């Protein structure tokens, strides 16, 4: 049986009636921009993270740019960011006027470490974007101990917990989320949020998302039009209560991979320092990742090499890309995402593992 790379439809199917009713409610309300649904979602999402404020914005990329702007990042500044991440983590920096400075990551967790960030620091470093990649949890406290504010890019980490039970997205000075439909907490279109417990940052992000204004009359900053809309917020209020159960389903699938014999064929991903990952993606490593992909393809098993060309080697980043990142280059070459979802079954995991074993047999031919 084919196994899809991810499955967003099955977990949502039981909520269909409730979601459609919400659409009708918002339609009838006549309030479509910055109304009670956005307010309600912001409060519920912040509370779910143990943070004071959440500000709904248009998407996760804008969330990063607005968070950096709120921190005062601008021309002449440098922002450290891993190269092994979705391109948007770095793309959000140049619009502030600052330069991205790429750092390396840990080969087992795929996340930045205190050492890799420290190696990229200069007197111009104004902030660090720490990506909780694939739903793992990066060591935010250790990096803030270096004396620079951390922006947590938690786009892939909704539902992830530290060893102490704190939530990814509540660990640093400010955090950003994407609710792109395929993320752990997905909307039905583009959506994002900035999260912070700092009053001044909350106020600045609220202004920046609305043309730099508090009241539509006085415009104090050159800002953005980047709002979460009422429809998306209303739907997110329906799905948010299910996030943890969905993450438990992902964790059960990860446990099934660990208990399977897949580890004989490929290197399995490691949770960082006692954390409980949200497993947005389940990404293994193999020295011949394209051969592993071919073996999975032959069995109709979903797979994807998300970051085969790392960000610092992308054409648009040429100006910032002259840096040696050996672990990033190695991971870019060897990583492969395999099926993961809240409803991935043990039987499906067994099929993935069996199909992956063909890569060993193929080498013998
Ligand atoms: C998805 C993602 C983003 C961007 O979010 P959008 O809502 O698509 O703009 C940023 N960073 C990471 C790590 C992501 O996975």
Short mmCIF file of C-alpha atoms and ligand atoms in Angstrom, two decimals:
data_model
loop_
_atom_site.label_atom_id
_atom_site.label_comp_id
_atom_site.label_asym_id
_atom_site.label_seq_id
_atom_site.Cartn_x
_atom_site.Cartn_y
_atom_site.Cartn_z
CA UNK A 1 0.00 0.00 0.00
CA UNK A 2 1.30 3.52 -0.78
CA UNK A 3 2.17 5.61 2.30
CA UNK A 4 1.85 9.41 1.89
CA UNK A 5 4.61 11.74 3.11
CA UNK A 6 2.06 13.55 5.29
CA UNK A 7 -1.67 13.43 5.90
CA UNK A 8 -3.43 16.63 6.94
CA UNK A 9 -6.91 15.56 5.79
CA UNK A 10 -7.58 12.55 8.05
CA UNK A 11 -7.09 14.37 11.39
CA UNK A 12 -9.33 17.24 10.20
CA UNK A 13 -12.17 15.07 8.87
CA UNK A 14 -13.99 14.70 12.24
CA UNK A 15 -13.93 18.51 12.68
CA UNK A 16 -15.49 19.31 9.31
CA UNK A 17 -18.97 20.26 10.58
CA UNK A 18 -17.58 22.45 13.34
CA UNK A 19 -15.20 24.20 10.93
CA UNK A 20 -17.90 24.83 8.32
CA UNK A 21 -20.23 26.22 11.03
CA UNK A 22 -17.45 28.63 12.04
CA UNK A 23 -17.08 29.81 8.45
CA UNK A 24 -20.80 30.62 8.45
CA UNK A 25 -20.53 32.48 11.75
CA UNK A 26 -17.74 34.70 10.51
CA UNK A 27 -19.56 35.26 7.20
CA UNK A 28 -22.67 36.39 9.09
CA UNK A 29 -20.71 38.57 11.51
CA UNK A 30 -19.51 40.95 8.81
CA UNK A 31 -16.23 41.35 10.75
CA UNK A 32 -13.34 40.11 8.62
CA UNK A 33 -10.23 42.00 9.79
CA UNK A 34 -8.90 42.29 13.37
CA UNK A 35 -12.10 41.44 15.17
CA UNK A 36 -13.07 39.19 18.07
CA UNK A 37 -11.82 35.94 16.47
CA UNK A 38 -8.26 37.25 16.07
CA UNK A 39 -8.34 38.61 19.63
CA UNK A 40 -9.68 35.32 20.95
CA UNK A 41 -7.13 33.23 19.09
CA UNK A 42 -4.28 35.47 20.21
CA UNK A 43 -5.29 35.01 23.86
CA UNK A 44 -5.84 31.27 23.57
CA UNK A 45 -2.61 30.67 21.65
CA UNK A 46 -0.49 32.72 24.09
CA UNK A 47 -2.08 30.89 27.05
CA UNK A 48 -1.40 27.50 25.43
CA UNK A 49 2.31 28.40 25.26
CA UNK A 50 2.58 29.95 28.71
CA UNK A 51 3.46 33.30 27.10
CA UNK A 52 1.83 36.69 27.71
CA UNK A 53 1.16 37.86 24.17
CA UNK A 54 0.51 36.47 20.72
CA UNK A 55 0.01 38.75 17.73
CA UNK A 56 -1.66 37.27 14.66
CA UNK A 57 0.07 38.14 11.38
CA UNK A 58 -0.26 37.17 7.73
CA UNK A 59 2.30 34.32 7.64
CA UNK A 60 5.39 32.92 9.32
CA UNK A 61 7.84 34.81 7.10
CA UNK A 62 6.31 38.19 7.96
CA UNK A 63 6.28 37.11 11.61
CA UNK A 64 10.09 36.86 11.50
CA UNK A 65 10.57 40.22 9.76
CA UNK A 66 8.20 41.95 12.20
CA UNK A 67 9.87 40.33 15.23
CA UNK A 68 13.29 41.51 14.02
CA UNK A 69 11.99 45.02 13.32
CA UNK A 70 10.40 45.13 16.79
CA UNK A 71 13.79 44.21 18.28
CA UNK A 72 15.25 47.24 16.50
CA UNK A 73 17.18 45.26 13.89
CA UNK A 74 18.08 47.48 10.93
CA UNK A 75 20.78 48.56 8.47
CA UNK A 76 24.33 47.80 9.62
CA UNK A 77 23.21 44.95 11.88
CA UNK A 78 23.86 41.25 11.50
CA UNK A 79 21.41 38.48 12.33
CA UNK A 80 22.71 34.94 12.81
CA UNK A 81 20.59 32.23 11.22
CA UNK A 82 21.19 28.58 10.35
CA UNK A 83 21.53 27.74 6.67
CA UNK A 84 19.97 24.29 7.10
CA UNK A 85 16.32 25.40 7.38
CA UNK A 86 13.49 26.53 5.14
CA UNK A 87 14.72 29.44 3.03
CA UNK A 88 12.26 31.89 4.66
CA UNK A 89 14.19 31.85 7.97
CA UNK A 90 16.94 33.85 6.25
CA UNK A 91 14.81 35.57 3.63
CA UNK A 92 13.04 37.48 6.43
CA UNK A 93 16.28 39.29 7.39
CA UNK A 94 17.30 41.52 4.41
CA UNK A 95 13.96 43.38 4.35
CA UNK A 96 14.96 44.84 7.75
CA UNK A 97 18.18 46.19 6.22
CA UNK A 98 20.33 43.75 8.23
CA UNK A 99 22.61 41.03 6.85
CA UNK A 100 22.05 37.32 7.45
CA UNK A 101 25.13 35.58 8.86
CA UNK A 102 24.86 31.84 8.38
CA UNK A 103 25.83 29.38 11.11
CA UNK A 104 26.18 25.61 11.23
CA UNK A 105 24.01 23.08 13.08
CA UNK A 106 24.35 19.92 15.15
CA UNK A 107 24.34 16.81 12.92
CA UNK A 108 22.08 14.78 15.24
CA UNK A 109 19.43 17.38 16.21
CA UNK A 110 19.57 19.51 12.99
CA UNK A 111 19.45 22.58 15.28
CA UNK A 112 21.94 25.35 16.08
CA UNK A 113 24.02 25.04 19.26
CA UNK A 114 25.72 27.57 21.52
CA UNK A 115 29.01 26.74 19.79
CA UNK A 116 27.79 27.15 16.21
CA UNK A 117 26.14 30.47 17.07
CA UNK A 118 29.17 31.73 18.98
CA UNK A 119 31.39 30.97 15.98
CA UNK A 120 29.27 33.35 13.87
CA UNK A 121 29.09 36.22 16.36
CA UNK A 122 30.66 39.61 15.67
CA UNK A 123 30.29 43.02 17.33
CA UNK A 124 27.50 43.70 14.80
CA UNK A 125 25.37 40.73 15.87
CA UNK A 126 21.98 42.14 16.87
CA UNK A 127 19.88 38.97 17.12
CA UNK A 128 19.92 35.22 16.48
CA UNK A 129 17.18 33.32 14.70
CA UNK A 130 17.07 29.90 16.32
CA UNK A 131 15.07 27.41 14.26
CA UNK A 132 13.40 24.51 16.07
CA UNK A 133 13.89 22.46 12.93
CA UNK A 134 11.57 19.56 12.12
CA UNK A 135 9.90 20.06 15.54
CA UNK A 136 13.03 19.48 17.61
CA UNK A 137 13.90 22.05 20.32
CA UNK A 138 17.08 24.11 20.00
CA UNK A 139 18.97 25.22 23.17
CA UNK A 140 17.52 28.74 23.45
CA UNK A 141 18.70 29.49 27.00
CA UNK A 142 22.31 28.58 26.19
CA UNK A 143 22.23 30.90 23.21
CA UNK A 144 20.63 33.81 25.08
CA UNK A 145 23.44 33.35 27.63
CA UNK A 146 25.74 34.63 24.85
CA UNK A 147 24.09 38.01 25.39
CA UNK A 148 22.04 38.35 22.20
CA UNK A 149 18.25 38.23 21.90
CA UNK A 150 16.88 35.05 20.39
CA UNK A 151 14.04 34.96 17.89
CA UNK A 152 12.70 31.42 17.98
CA UNK A 153 11.54 30.33 14.54
CA UNK A 154 8.95 27.87 15.84
CA UNK A 155 7.20 27.43 12.47
CA UNK A 156 7.83 23.67 12.65
CA UNK A 157 7.63 23.28 16.42
CA UNK A 158 4.05 23.93 17.58
CA UNK A 159 3.55 21.38 20.36
CA UNK A 160 7.24 20.71 21.11
CA UNK A 161 8.38 20.70 24.76
CA UNK A 162 11.71 21.12 26.54
CA UNK A 163 12.96 18.63 29.14
CA UNK A 164 11.37 20.89 31.79
CA UNK A 165 8.01 20.85 30.00
CA UNK A 166 8.26 24.40 28.65
CA UNK A 167 6.88 25.07 25.18
CA UNK A 168 8.97 25.86 22.12
CA UNK A 169 7.91 29.40 21.28
CA UNK A 170 7.99 30.58 24.91
CA UNK A 171 11.73 30.19 25.51
CA UNK A 172 13.38 33.23 23.96
CA UNK A 173 12.80 36.98 23.75
CA UNK A 174 10.31 36.56 20.93
CA UNK A 175 9.06 33.66 18.80
CA UNK A 176 7.37 33.22 15.46
CA UNK A 177 4.92 30.65 14.16
CA UNK A 178 3.56 29.74 10.75
CA UNK A 179 0.12 28.22 10.34
CA UNK A 180 0.74 27.23 6.71
CA UNK A 181 -1.69 24.35 6.12
CA UNK A 182 0.93 21.58 6.36
CA UNK A 183 2.42 22.76 9.68
CA UNK A 184 1.53 20.99 12.95
CA UNK A 185 -1.14 23.61 13.61
CA UNK A 186 -2.30 24.46 10.10
CA UNK A 187 -4.78 27.08 8.95
CA UNK A 188 -6.77 26.99 5.69
CA UNK A 189 -4.52 29.42 3.89
CA UNK A 190 -1.62 31.60 5.00
CA UNK A 191 -1.41 32.64 8.64
CA UNK A 192 1.22 33.26 11.31
CA UNK A 193 1.89 34.70 14.75
CA UNK A 194 4.51 36.46 16.82
CA UNK A 195 4.71 35.46 20.49
CA UNK A 196 6.41 37.36 23.31
CA UNK A 197 6.09 38.06 27.02
CA UNK A 198 7.70 41.49 26.59
CA UNK A 199 5.17 44.35 26.69
CA UNK A 200 7.20 46.71 24.51
CA UNK A 201 7.77 44.10 21.81
CA UNK A 202 4.08 43.19 21.83
CA UNK A 203 3.15 46.82 21.29
CA UNK A 204 5.66 47.30 18.48
CA UNK A 205 4.63 44.15 16.61
CA UNK A 206 0.95 45.17 16.91
CA UNK A 207 1.81 48.52 15.34
CA UNK A 208 4.06 47.05 12.66
CA UNK A 209 1.40 44.63 11.42
CA UNK A 210 -0.97 47.56 10.98
CA UNK A 211 1.01 50.14 8.97
CA UNK A 212 2.94 51.29 12.05
CA UNK A 213 -0.20 52.77 13.58
CA UNK A 214 -2.14 52.32 16.83
CA UNK A 215 -5.26 54.15 15.73
CA UNK A 216 -5.34 54.46 11.88
CA UNK A 217 -4.78 58.22 12.28
CA UNK A 218 -1.20 58.64 13.40
CA UNK A 219 1.45 56.54 11.62
CA UNK A 220 4.51 56.31 13.87
CA UNK A 221 6.53 53.66 12.01
CA UNK A 222 6.91 52.51 8.43
CA UNK A 223 5.24 49.19 8.95
CA UNK A 224 3.42 46.51 7.00
CA UNK A 225 -0.04 45.34 6.16
CA UNK A 226 0.36 41.90 7.71
CA UNK A 227 -2.67 40.75 9.63
CA UNK A 228 -4.13 37.40 10.54
CA UNK A 229 -7.68 37.49 9.22
CA UNK A 230 -10.84 36.65 11.12
CA UNK A 231 -11.66 33.55 9.08
CA UNK A 232 -8.28 31.94 9.69
CA UNK A 233 -8.33 32.90 13.37
CA UNK A 234 -11.81 31.45 13.83
CA UNK A 235 -10.75 28.15 12.26
CA UNK A 236 -7.52 28.04 14.29
CA UNK A 237 -9.60 28.43 17.48
CA UNK A 238 -11.37 25.20 16.49
CA UNK A 239 -8.18 23.24 15.80
CA UNK A 240 -5.86 24.57 18.56
CA UNK A 241 -7.37 22.32 21.27
CA UNK A 242 -6.39 19.28 19.17
CA UNK A 243 -2.74 20.26 18.65
CA UNK A 244 -1.36 18.28 21.59
CA UNK A 245 -3.26 15.11 20.71
CA UNK A 246 -2.06 15.41 17.11
CA UNK A 247 1.51 15.80 18.36
CA UNK A 248 1.03 12.71 20.54
CA UNK A 249 0.08 10.86 17.36
CA UNK A 250 3.28 12.07 15.71
CA UNK A 251 5.28 10.98 18.77
CA UNK A 252 3.70 7.53 18.64
CA UNK A 253 4.75 7.28 14.98
CA UNK A 254 8.30 8.36 15.90
CA UNK A 255 8.37 5.70 18.63
CA UNK A 256 7.21 3.12 16.08
CA UNK A 257 10.08 4.12 13.77
CA UNK A 258 12.51 3.73 16.69
CA UNK A 259 11.12 0.31 17.55
CA UNK A 260 11.21 -0.81 13.91
CA UNK A 261 14.38 -2.02 12.20
CA UNK A 262 14.63 1.17 10.12
CA UNK A 263 17.62 2.19 12.23
CA UNK A 264 19.62 -0.64 10.59
CA UNK A 265 19.33 1.15 7.25
CA UNK A 266 19.27 4.87 8.02
CA UNK A 267 20.29 7.15 10.86
CA UNK A 268 17.20 8.19 12.80
CA UNK A 269 16.74 11.77 14.11
CA UNK A 270 17.57 12.46 17.79
CA UNK A 271 15.56 14.59 20.20
CA UNK A 272 17.71 17.42 21.58
CA UNK A 273 18.68 17.19 25.28
CA UNK A 274 15.69 15.44 26.80
CA UNK A 275 13.10 17.40 24.83
CA UNK A 276 9.82 16.08 23.48
CA UNK A 277 9.82 16.95 19.77
CA UNK A 278 6.67 17.78 17.84
CA UNK A 279 8.00 15.81 14.83
CA UNK A 280 6.72 18.17 12.15
CA UNK A 281 8.86 16.14 9.76
CA UNK A 282 10.65 12.86 10.37
CA UNK A 283 14.03 13.24 8.71
CA UNK A 284 16.56 10.43 8.50
CA UNK A 285 20.10 10.46 7.15
CA UNK A 286 21.69 8.09 4.68
CA UNK A 287 25.06 8.38 2.89
CA UNK A 288 23.27 7.71 -0.42
CA UNK A 289 20.02 9.53 0.32
CA UNK A 290 18.98 9.59 -3.34
CA UNK A 291 19.26 5.79 -3.48
CA UNK A 292 17.12 5.57 -0.35
CA UNK A 293 14.62 7.89 -2.05
CA UNK A 294 14.58 5.61 -5.11
CA UNK A 295 13.93 2.55 -2.92
CA UNK A 296 11.00 4.32 -1.24
CA UNK A 297 9.72 5.60 -4.58
CA UNK A 298 9.63 2.04 -5.95
CA UNK A 299 7.30 1.08 -3.08
CA UNK A 300 5.17 4.26 -3.44
CA UNK A 301 6.36 5.56 -0.07
CA UNK A 302 6.35 9.36 0.28
CA UNK A 303 9.73 11.04 0.76
CA UNK A 304 11.29 14.44 0.16
CA UNK A 305 14.72 16.04 0.39
CA UNK A 306 13.55 19.45 1.64
CA UNK A 307 16.84 21.31 1.80
CA UNK A 308 19.14 19.59 -0.74
CA UNK A 309 20.56 23.03 -1.59
CA UNK A 310 21.06 24.75 1.77
CA UNK A 311 20.07 28.39 2.15
CA UNK A 312 23.61 29.85 2.02
CA UNK A 313 24.06 28.25 -1.43
CA UNK A 314 20.80 29.63 -2.86
CA UNK A 315 21.24 32.17 -5.69
CA UNK A 316 19.46 34.98 -3.81
CA UNK A 317 21.86 34.59 -0.86
CA UNK A 318 25.04 34.82 -2.97
CA UNK A 319 26.02 38.08 -1.31
CA UNK A 320 25.89 36.46 2.15
CA UNK A 321 26.88 32.89 1.32
CA UNK A 322 30.70 32.92 1.45
CA UNK A 323 31.01 30.75 4.54
CA UNK A 324 32.14 27.18 5.28
CA UNK A 325 29.38 25.11 6.91
CA UNK A 326 30.58 21.50 6.76
CA UNK A 327 27.77 19.94 8.82
CA UNK A 328 25.13 21.83 6.84
CA UNK A 329 26.61 20.62 3.53
CA UNK A 330 26.72 17.05 4.83
CA UNK A 331 23.11 17.18 6.07
CA UNK A 332 21.94 18.79 2.85
CA UNK A 333 23.39 15.82 0.95
CA UNK A 334 22.27 13.03 3.29
CA UNK A 335 18.87 14.01 4.73
CA UNK A 336 15.55 12.60 3.61
CA UNK A 337 12.09 13.17 5.09
CA UNK A 338 9.97 10.03 5.30
CA UNK A 339 6.25 9.69 6.13
CA UNK A 340 5.05 11.39 9.34
CA UNK A 341 1.59 12.45 10.47
CA UNK A 342 -0.64 12.26 13.56
CA UNK A 343 -2.31 9.19 12.04
CA UNK A 344 0.69 7.25 10.71
CA UNK A 345 0.11 3.66 11.83
CA UNK A 346 2.52 0.97 13.01
CA UNK A 347 1.67 -1.02 9.88
CA UNK A 348 2.61 1.94 7.68
CA UNK A 349 5.87 2.40 9.62
CA UNK A 350 6.64 -1.28 9.01
CA UNK A 351 6.03 -0.77 5.28
CA UNK A 352 8.37 2.21 5.20
CA UNK A 353 11.06 0.26 7.00
CA UNK A 354 10.68 -2.74 4.72
CA UNK A 355 10.87 -0.58 1.61
CA UNK A 356 13.94 1.22 2.94
CA UNK A 357 15.76 -2.09 3.37
CA UNK A 358 15.74 -2.48 -0.42
CA UNK A 359 18.43 0.21 -0.58
CA UNK A 360 20.82 -2.26 1.06
CA UNK A 361 19.81 -5.05 -1.33
CA UNK A 362 20.17 -2.73 -4.35
CA UNK A 363 23.78 -2.00 -3.47
CA UNK A 364 24.54 -5.76 -3.77
CA UNK A 365 23.42 -5.88 -7.39
C1 LIG B 1 7.15 27.39 7.02
C2 LIG B 1 8.34 28.04 7.61
C3 LIG B 1 8.51 29.43 7.59
C4 LIG B 1 7.64 30.36 6.82
O1 LIG B 1 6.30 30.33 7.12
P1 LIG B 1 5.23 30.87 6.04
O2 LIG B 1 3.97 30.91 6.83
O3 LIG B 1 5.19 29.89 4.93
O4 LIG B 1 5.67 32.22 5.61
C5 LIG B 1 9.61 29.95 8.24
N1 LIG B 1 10.50 29.17 8.86
C6 LIG B 1 10.38 27.83 8.87
C7 LIG B 1 11.41 27.01 9.58
C8 LIG B 1 9.31 27.21 8.24
O5 LIG B 1 9.22 25.88 8.24
#
